[in-house]
Amino acid sequence: MAARVDHGVVSGTFSLDGETFEVDNNVWVVGDDAECVVIDAPHDVDAIRAVIGDRKVRAILCTHAHDDHVRVAPALREQVVAPILLHPADRPLWELTHTDYLWDVDLTDGQQIEVAGTTLVALHTPGHAPGAVCFHAPDLGCVFTGDTLFQGGPGATGRSFSDADQIVASIRAVLFQLPDETVVHTGHGDDTTIGAEREALGSG
Ligand SMILES: [Zn+2]
């Protein structure tokens, strides 16, 4: 059975630097009918589990440690009994949300995560956050970019632990190496493609 991508939208808040915003987050689930991995753990465990169904969860993959992406990761871990994976450069952000728990496995650039007969490749793309990671699924022709690349351009870099020059450098050096037709599944909002965003960002 071929792996597929399932999707939900979960509403809640994002807080950083003393401000709080209402946000809708995408949660992405990659797998088949038997097993899956979850990309990000926003806001509400029940809403995430509705996308998972009764499948075995192999891992909870975090694109970065902003609170709207990891707040319920430990609660989800407890329910589905799967390790949380996060790039260690995001520890300062993680610790703003979770002081009693750490994640389980450090993500590294180029790391391969196998699920349901397909492979996700972790791509370290710092800028929105120091430990921001995208997950490329070559067999599925898509990449999960978290808040690094959206429909319409790079993610926000106005707050602490972000770097505007670095996010653009990461997008050009890493994400724009992927084929134009690669579908981009983002952390918030609609899908796009690598080709559309390459054209929009220009060669600068
Ligand atoms: Zn973020």
PDB file of C-alpha atoms and ligand atoms in Angstrom:
ATOM      1  CA  MET A   1       0.000   0.000   0.000  1.00  0.00           C
ATOM      2  CA  ALA A   2       1.418   3.336  -1.037  1.00  0.00           C
ATOM      3  CA  ALA A   3       2.101   6.098   1.423  1.00  0.00           C
ATOM      4  CA  ARG A   4      -0.129   9.149   1.270  1.00  0.00           C
ATOM      5  CA  VAL A   5      -0.411  12.560   2.888  1.00  0.00           C
ATOM      6  CA  ASP A   6      -3.321  13.433   5.185  1.00  0.00           C
ATOM      7  CA  HIS A   7      -3.986  16.890   6.519  1.00  0.00           C
ATOM      8  CA  GLY A   8      -5.865  18.763   9.208  1.00  0.00           C
ATOM      9  CA  VAL A   9      -6.133  22.377  10.325  1.00  0.00           C
ATOM     10  CA  VAL A  10      -5.968  23.093  14.052  1.00  0.00           C
ATOM     11  CA  SER A  11      -6.683  26.468  15.636  1.00  0.00           C
ATOM     12  CA  GLY A  12      -5.029  28.030  18.672  1.00  0.00           C
ATOM     13  CA  THR A  13      -2.520  30.688  19.626  1.00  0.00           C
ATOM     14  CA  PHE A  14       1.101  31.566  18.983  1.00  0.00           C
ATOM     15  CA  SER A  15       3.015  33.536  21.611  1.00  0.00           C
ATOM     16  CA  LEU A  16       6.505  34.996  21.441  1.00  0.00           C
ATOM     17  CA  ASP A  17       8.185  38.158  22.703  1.00  0.00           C
ATOM     18  CA  GLY A  18       5.220  38.955  24.957  1.00  0.00           C
ATOM     19  CA  GLU A  19       2.565  38.992  22.233  1.00  0.00           C
ATOM     20  CA  THR A  20      -0.105  36.405  21.439  1.00  0.00           C
ATOM     21  CA  PHE A  21      -1.865  35.794  18.127  1.00  0.00           C
ATOM     22  CA  GLU A  22      -4.704  33.571  16.950  1.00  0.00           C
ATOM     23  CA  VAL A  23      -3.388  31.118  14.375  1.00  0.00           C
ATOM     24  CA  ASP A  24      -4.544  28.182  12.247  1.00  0.00           C
ATOM     25  CA  ASN A  25      -1.873  25.513  11.926  1.00  0.00           C
ATOM     26  CA  ASN A  26      -1.609  22.698   9.434  1.00  0.00           C
ATOM     27  CA  VAL A  27      -0.897  19.236  10.757  1.00  0.00           C
ATOM     28  CA  TRP A  28       0.434  16.761   8.207  1.00  0.00           C
ATOM     29  CA  VAL A  29       0.351  12.984   8.526  1.00  0.00           C
ATOM     30  CA  VAL A  30       2.404  10.803   6.153  1.00  0.00           C
ATOM     31  CA  GLY A  31       1.777   7.076   6.048  1.00  0.00           C
ATOM     32  CA  ASP A  32      -0.452   4.238   4.886  1.00  0.00           C
ATOM     33  CA  ASP A  33      -3.388   2.537   6.621  1.00  0.00           C
ATOM     34  CA  ALA A  34      -1.079   0.841   9.140  1.00  0.00           C
ATOM     35  CA  GLU A  35       1.512   3.392  10.222  1.00  0.00           C
ATOM     36  CA  CYS A  36       2.379   7.065   9.923  1.00  0.00           C
ATOM     37  CA  VAL A  37       4.489   9.962  11.098  1.00  0.00           C
ATOM     38  CA  VAL A  38       2.999  13.251  12.274  1.00  0.00           C
ATOM     39  CA  ILE A  39       4.550  16.558  11.212  1.00  0.00           C
ATOM     40  CA  ASP A  40       4.056  19.140  13.965  1.00  0.00           C
ATOM     41  CA  ALA A  41       1.804  18.959  17.013  1.00  0.00           C
ATOM     42  CA  PRO A  42      -0.310  22.113  17.133  1.00  0.00           C
ATOM     43  CA  HIS A  43      -2.816  23.085  19.814  1.00  0.00           C
ATOM     44  CA  ASP A  44      -5.133  20.088  20.213  1.00  0.00           C
ATOM     45  CA  VAL A  45      -4.291  16.390  20.627  1.00  0.00           C
ATOM     46  CA  ASP A  46      -7.812  15.207  19.743  1.00  0.00           C
ATOM     47  CA  ALA A  47      -7.779  17.143  16.470  1.00  0.00           C
ATOM     48  CA  ILE A  48      -4.413  15.627  15.551  1.00  0.00           C
ATOM     49  CA  ARG A  49      -5.579  12.138  16.477  1.00  0.00           C
ATOM     50  CA  ALA A  50      -8.598  12.581  14.213  1.00  0.00           C
ATOM     51  CA  VAL A  51      -6.150  12.853  11.280  1.00  0.00           C
ATOM     52  CA  ILE A  52      -4.084   9.900  12.529  1.00  0.00           C
ATOM     53  CA  GLY A  53      -7.038   7.570  13.055  1.00  0.00           C
ATOM     54  CA  ASP A  54      -6.110   4.168  14.451  1.00  0.00           C
ATOM     55  CA  ARG A  55      -2.700   4.007  12.783  1.00  0.00           C
ATOM     56  CA  LYS A  56       0.538   3.336  14.618  1.00  0.00           C
ATOM     57  CA  VAL A  57       2.510   6.577  14.938  1.00  0.00           C
ATOM     58  CA  ARG A  58       6.235   6.012  14.305  1.00  0.00           C
ATOM     59  CA  ALA A  59       7.401   9.538  15.086  1.00  0.00           C
ATOM     60  CA  ILE A  60       6.326  13.097  15.848  1.00  0.00           C
ATOM     61  CA  LEU A  61       8.464  15.308  13.608  1.00  0.00           C
ATOM     62  CA  CYS A  62       8.776  18.990  14.533  1.00  0.00           C
ATOM     63  CA  THR A  63       9.548  21.562  11.843  1.00  0.00           C
ATOM     64  CA  HIS A  64      10.617  23.952  14.624  1.00  0.00           C
ATOM     65  CA  ALA A  65       9.851  24.689  18.257  1.00  0.00           C
ATOM     66  CA  HIS A  66       7.518  27.681  18.157  1.00  0.00           C
ATOM     67  CA  ASP A  67       4.746  27.001  20.642  1.00  0.00           C
ATOM     68  CA  ASP A  68       2.033  26.703  18.002  1.00  0.00           C
ATOM     69  CA  HIS A  69       3.938  23.746  16.493  1.00  0.00           C
ATOM     70  CA  VAL A  70       5.053  21.863  19.628  1.00  0.00           C
ATOM     71  CA  ARG A  71       2.713  22.775  22.480  1.00  0.00           C
ATOM     72  CA  VAL A  72       0.918  19.415  22.556  1.00  0.00           C
ATOM     73  CA  ALA A  73       3.847  17.297  21.363  1.00  0.00           C
ATOM     74  CA  PRO A  74       4.482  15.773  24.822  1.00  0.00           C
ATOM     75  CA  ALA A  75       0.754  15.067  25.338  1.00  0.00           C
ATOM     76  CA  LEU A  76       0.551  13.458  21.899  1.00  0.00           C
ATOM     77  CA  ARG A  77       3.678  11.434  22.646  1.00  0.00           C
ATOM     78  CA  GLU A  78       2.056  10.109  25.787  1.00  0.00           C
ATOM     79  CA  GLN A  79      -1.083   9.008  23.952  1.00  0.00           C
ATOM     80  CA  VAL A  80       0.445   7.470  20.814  1.00  0.00           C
ATOM     81  CA  VAL A  81       3.790   6.374  22.327  1.00  0.00           C
ATOM     82  CA  ALA A  82       6.120   7.723  19.655  1.00  0.00           C
ATOM     83  CA  PRO A  83       9.345   9.714  19.877  1.00  0.00           C
ATOM     84  CA  ILE A  84       9.455  13.473  19.297  1.00  0.00           C
ATOM     85  CA  LEU A  85      12.162  14.559  16.840  1.00  0.00           C
ATOM     86  CA  LEU A  86      13.472  18.140  16.837  1.00  0.00           C
ATOM     87  CA  HIS A  87      16.638  19.875  15.678  1.00  0.00           C
ATOM     88  CA  PRO A  88      18.670  20.679  18.808  1.00  0.00           C
ATOM     89  CA  ALA A  89      19.340  24.273  17.701  1.00  0.00           C
ATOM     90  CA  ASP A  90      15.721  25.002  18.667  1.00  0.00           C
ATOM     91  CA  ARG A  91      16.244  24.137  22.324  1.00  0.00           C
ATOM     92  CA  PRO A  92      15.921  27.798  23.466  1.00  0.00           C
ATOM     93  CA  LEU A  93      12.507  28.022  21.790  1.00  0.00           C
ATOM     94  CA  TRP A  94      11.384  24.602  23.048  1.00  0.00           C
ATOM     95  CA  GLU A  95      12.233  25.649  26.607  1.00  0.00           C
ATOM     96  CA  LEU A  96       9.956  28.691  26.344  1.00  0.00           C
ATOM     97  CA  THR A  97       7.039  26.229  26.097  1.00  0.00           C
ATOM     98  CA  HIS A  98       8.206  23.032  27.795  1.00  0.00           C
ATOM     99  CA  THR A  99      10.329  23.203  30.911  1.00  0.00           C
ATOM    100  CA  ASP A 100       9.460  19.723  32.201  1.00  0.00           C
ATOM    101  CA  TYR A 101       9.992  17.708  29.016  1.00  0.00           C
ATOM    102  CA  LEU A 102      12.573  17.457  26.280  1.00  0.00           C
ATOM    103  CA  TRP A 103      12.143  15.891  22.868  1.00  0.00           C
ATOM    104  CA  ASP A 104      13.506  12.384  22.335  1.00  0.00           C
ATOM    105  CA  VAL A 105      15.711  12.341  19.232  1.00  0.00           C
ATOM    106  CA  ASP A 106      17.805  15.109  17.683  1.00  0.00           C
ATOM    107  CA  LEU A 107      17.151  15.742  13.994  1.00  0.00           C
ATOM    108  CA  THR A 108      20.218  16.159  11.805  1.00  0.00           C
ATOM    109  CA  ASP A 109      20.535  17.542   8.296  1.00  0.00           C
ATOM    110  CA  GLY A 110      20.129  14.731   5.793  1.00  0.00           C
ATOM    111  CA  GLN A 111      18.573  12.334   8.296  1.00  0.00           C
ATOM    112  CA  GLN A 112      16.197   9.844   6.698  1.00  0.00           C
ATOM    113  CA  ILE A 113      12.921   8.870   8.351  1.00  0.00           C
ATOM    114  CA  GLU A 114      11.280   5.739   6.937  1.00  0.00           C
ATOM    115  CA  VAL A 115       7.543   5.178   7.157  1.00  0.00           C
ATOM    116  CA  ALA A 116       5.067   3.097   5.178  1.00  0.00           C
ATOM    117  CA  GLY A 117       7.655   2.201   2.546  1.00  0.00           C
ATOM    118  CA  THR A 118       8.605   5.789   1.830  1.00  0.00           C
ATOM    119  CA  THR A 119      11.333   8.129   3.033  1.00  0.00           C
ATOM    120  CA  LEU A 120      11.338  11.626   4.466  1.00  0.00           C
ATOM    121  CA  VAL A 121      14.651  13.493   4.363  1.00  0.00           C
ATOM    122  CA  ALA A 122      15.266  16.147   7.014  1.00  0.00           C
ATOM    123  CA  LEU A 123      16.694  19.381   5.578  1.00  0.00           C
ATOM    124  CA  HIS A 124      18.061  21.891   8.090  1.00  0.00           C
ATOM    125  CA  THR A 125      16.841  25.322   6.931  1.00  0.00           C
ATOM    126  CA  PRO A 126      17.644  27.847   9.679  1.00  0.00           C
ATOM    127  CA  GLY A 127      16.223  31.354   9.561  1.00  0.00           C
ATOM    128  CA  HIS A 128      12.637  31.367  10.827  1.00  0.00           C
ATOM    129  CA  ALA A 129      14.086  29.474  13.780  1.00  0.00           C
ATOM    130  CA  PRO A 130      17.655  28.268  14.341  1.00  0.00           C
ATOM    131  CA  GLY A 131      16.531  24.639  14.275  1.00  0.00           C
ATOM    132  CA  ALA A 132      13.987  24.945  11.472  1.00  0.00           C
ATOM    133  CA  VAL A 133      13.800  21.739   9.443  1.00  0.00           C
ATOM    134  CA  CYS A 134      11.905  20.868   6.262  1.00  0.00           C
ATOM    135  CA  PHE A 135      10.980  17.278   5.422  1.00  0.00           C
ATOM    136  CA  HIS A 136      11.347  16.266   1.775  1.00  0.00           C
ATOM    137  CA  ALA A 137       9.396  13.246   0.546  1.00  0.00           C
ATOM    138  CA  PRO A 138      10.980  12.476  -2.858  1.00  0.00           C
ATOM    139  CA  ASP A 139       8.660   9.544  -3.633  1.00  0.00           C
ATOM    140  CA  LEU A 140       5.609  11.682  -2.920  1.00  0.00           C
ATOM    141  CA  GLY A 141       6.901  14.751  -4.765  1.00  0.00           C
ATOM    142  CA  CYS A 142       6.386  17.077  -1.839  1.00  0.00           C
ATOM    143  CA  VAL A 143       8.189  18.920   0.930  1.00  0.00           C
ATOM    144  CA  PHE A 144       6.859  19.958   4.339  1.00  0.00           C
ATOM    145  CA  THR A 145       8.290  23.389   5.062  1.00  0.00           C
ATOM    146  CA  GLY A 146       6.807  24.406   8.410  1.00  0.00           C
ATOM    147  CA  ASP A 147       7.158  28.181   8.641  1.00  0.00           C
ATOM    148  CA  THR A 148      10.247  28.407   6.411  1.00  0.00           C
ATOM    149  CA  LEU A 149       8.443  28.769   3.068  1.00  0.00           C
ATOM    150  CA  PHE A 150       4.804  29.716   2.494  1.00  0.00           C
ATOM    151  CA  GLN A 151       2.647  30.397  -0.512  1.00  0.00           C
ATOM    152  CA  GLY A 152       3.930  33.898  -1.234  1.00  0.00           C
ATOM    153  CA  GLY A 153       7.410  33.712   0.220  1.00  0.00           C
ATOM    154  CA  PRO A 154       9.641  33.128   3.223  1.00  0.00           C
ATOM    155  CA  GLY A 155       8.272  32.790   6.753  1.00  0.00           C
ATOM    156  CA  ALA A 156       8.380  35.587   9.295  1.00  0.00           C
ATOM    157  CA  THR A 157      11.699  36.655  10.786  1.00  0.00           C
ATOM    158  CA  GLY A 158      10.673  39.658  12.875  1.00  0.00           C
ATOM    159  CA  ARG A 159      10.870  37.983  16.269  1.00  0.00           C
ATOM    160  CA  SER A 160      13.520  36.558  18.564  1.00  0.00           C
ATOM    161  CA  PHE A 161      15.710  33.720  17.302  1.00  0.00           C
ATOM    162  CA  SER A 162      14.890  34.552  13.645  1.00  0.00           C
ATOM    163  CA  ASP A 163      17.213  35.821  10.902  1.00  0.00           C
ATOM    164  CA  ALA A 164      15.903  37.308   7.640  1.00  0.00           C
ATOM    165  CA  ASP A 165      19.118  36.881   5.616  1.00  0.00           C
ATOM    166  CA  GLN A 166      19.520  33.333   6.843  1.00  0.00           C
ATOM    167  CA  ILE A 167      16.000  32.197   5.881  1.00  0.00           C
ATOM    168  CA  VAL A 168      16.428  33.449   2.316  1.00  0.00           C
ATOM    169  CA  ALA A 169      19.849  31.797   2.122  1.00  0.00           C
ATOM    170  CA  SER A 170      18.357  28.521   3.382  1.00  0.00           C
ATOM    171  CA  ILE A 171      15.506  28.657   0.868  1.00  0.00           C
ATOM    172  CA  ARG A 172      17.873  29.334  -2.028  1.00  0.00           C
ATOM    173  CA  ALA A 173      20.572  26.858  -1.010  1.00  0.00           C
ATOM    174  CA  VAL A 174      18.347  23.995   0.123  1.00  0.00           C
ATOM    175  CA  LEU A 175      14.689  24.229  -0.933  1.00  0.00           C
ATOM    176  CA  PHE A 176      15.359  25.654  -4.395  1.00  0.00           C
ATOM    177  CA  GLN A 177      17.531  22.610  -5.133  1.00  0.00           C
ATOM    178  CA  LEU A 178      14.317  20.572  -5.233  1.00  0.00           C
ATOM    179  CA  PRO A 179      12.442  20.065  -8.520  1.00  0.00           C
ATOM    180  CA  ASP A 180      10.089  22.889  -9.577  1.00  0.00           C
ATOM    181  CA  GLU A 181       7.036  20.636  -9.502  1.00  0.00           C
ATOM    182  CA  THR A 182       7.618  19.701  -5.830  1.00  0.00           C
ATOM    183  CA  VAL A 183       4.461  20.474  -3.857  1.00  0.00           C
ATOM    184  CA  VAL A 184       5.105  22.597  -0.762  1.00  0.00           C
ATOM    185  CA  HIS A 185       2.955  21.719   2.260  1.00  0.00           C
ATOM    186  CA  THR A 186       3.291  24.634   4.661  1.00  0.00           C
ATOM    187  CA  GLY A 187       2.830  25.157   8.391  1.00  0.00           C
ATOM    188  CA  HIS A 188       0.004  27.644   7.882  1.00  0.00           C
ATOM    189  CA  GLY A 189      -2.244  28.244   4.886  1.00  0.00           C
ATOM    190  CA  ASP A 190      -2.315  26.865   1.382  1.00  0.00           C
ATOM    191  CA  ASP A 191       0.068  24.687  -0.591  1.00  0.00           C
ATOM    192  CA  THR A 192       2.400  26.071  -3.208  1.00  0.00           C
ATOM    193  CA  THR A 193       5.199  24.664  -5.378  1.00  0.00           C
ATOM    194  CA  ILE A 194       8.956  25.150  -5.399  1.00  0.00           C
ATOM    195  CA  GLY A 195       8.741  26.527  -8.963  1.00  0.00           C
ATOM    196  CA  ALA A 196       6.104  29.131  -8.074  1.00  0.00           C
ATOM    197  CA  GLU A 197       8.086  30.352  -5.068  1.00  0.00           C
ATOM    198  CA  ARG A 198      11.362  30.352  -6.989  1.00  0.00           C
ATOM    199  CA  GLU A 199       9.749  32.619  -9.564  1.00  0.00           C
ATOM    200  CA  ALA A 200       8.192  34.857  -6.899  1.00  0.00           C
ATOM    201  CA  LEU A 201      11.405  35.284  -4.905  1.00  0.00           C
ATOM    202  CA  GLY A 202      13.504  35.939  -7.998  1.00  0.00           C
ATOM    203  CA  SER A 203      17.231  35.500  -8.280  1.00  0.00           C
ATOM    204  CA  GLY A 204      17.938  38.538  -6.006  1.00  0.00           C
TER     205      GLY A 204
HETATM  206 ZN    ZN B   1       7.017  29.491  13.575  1.00  0.00          ZN
END
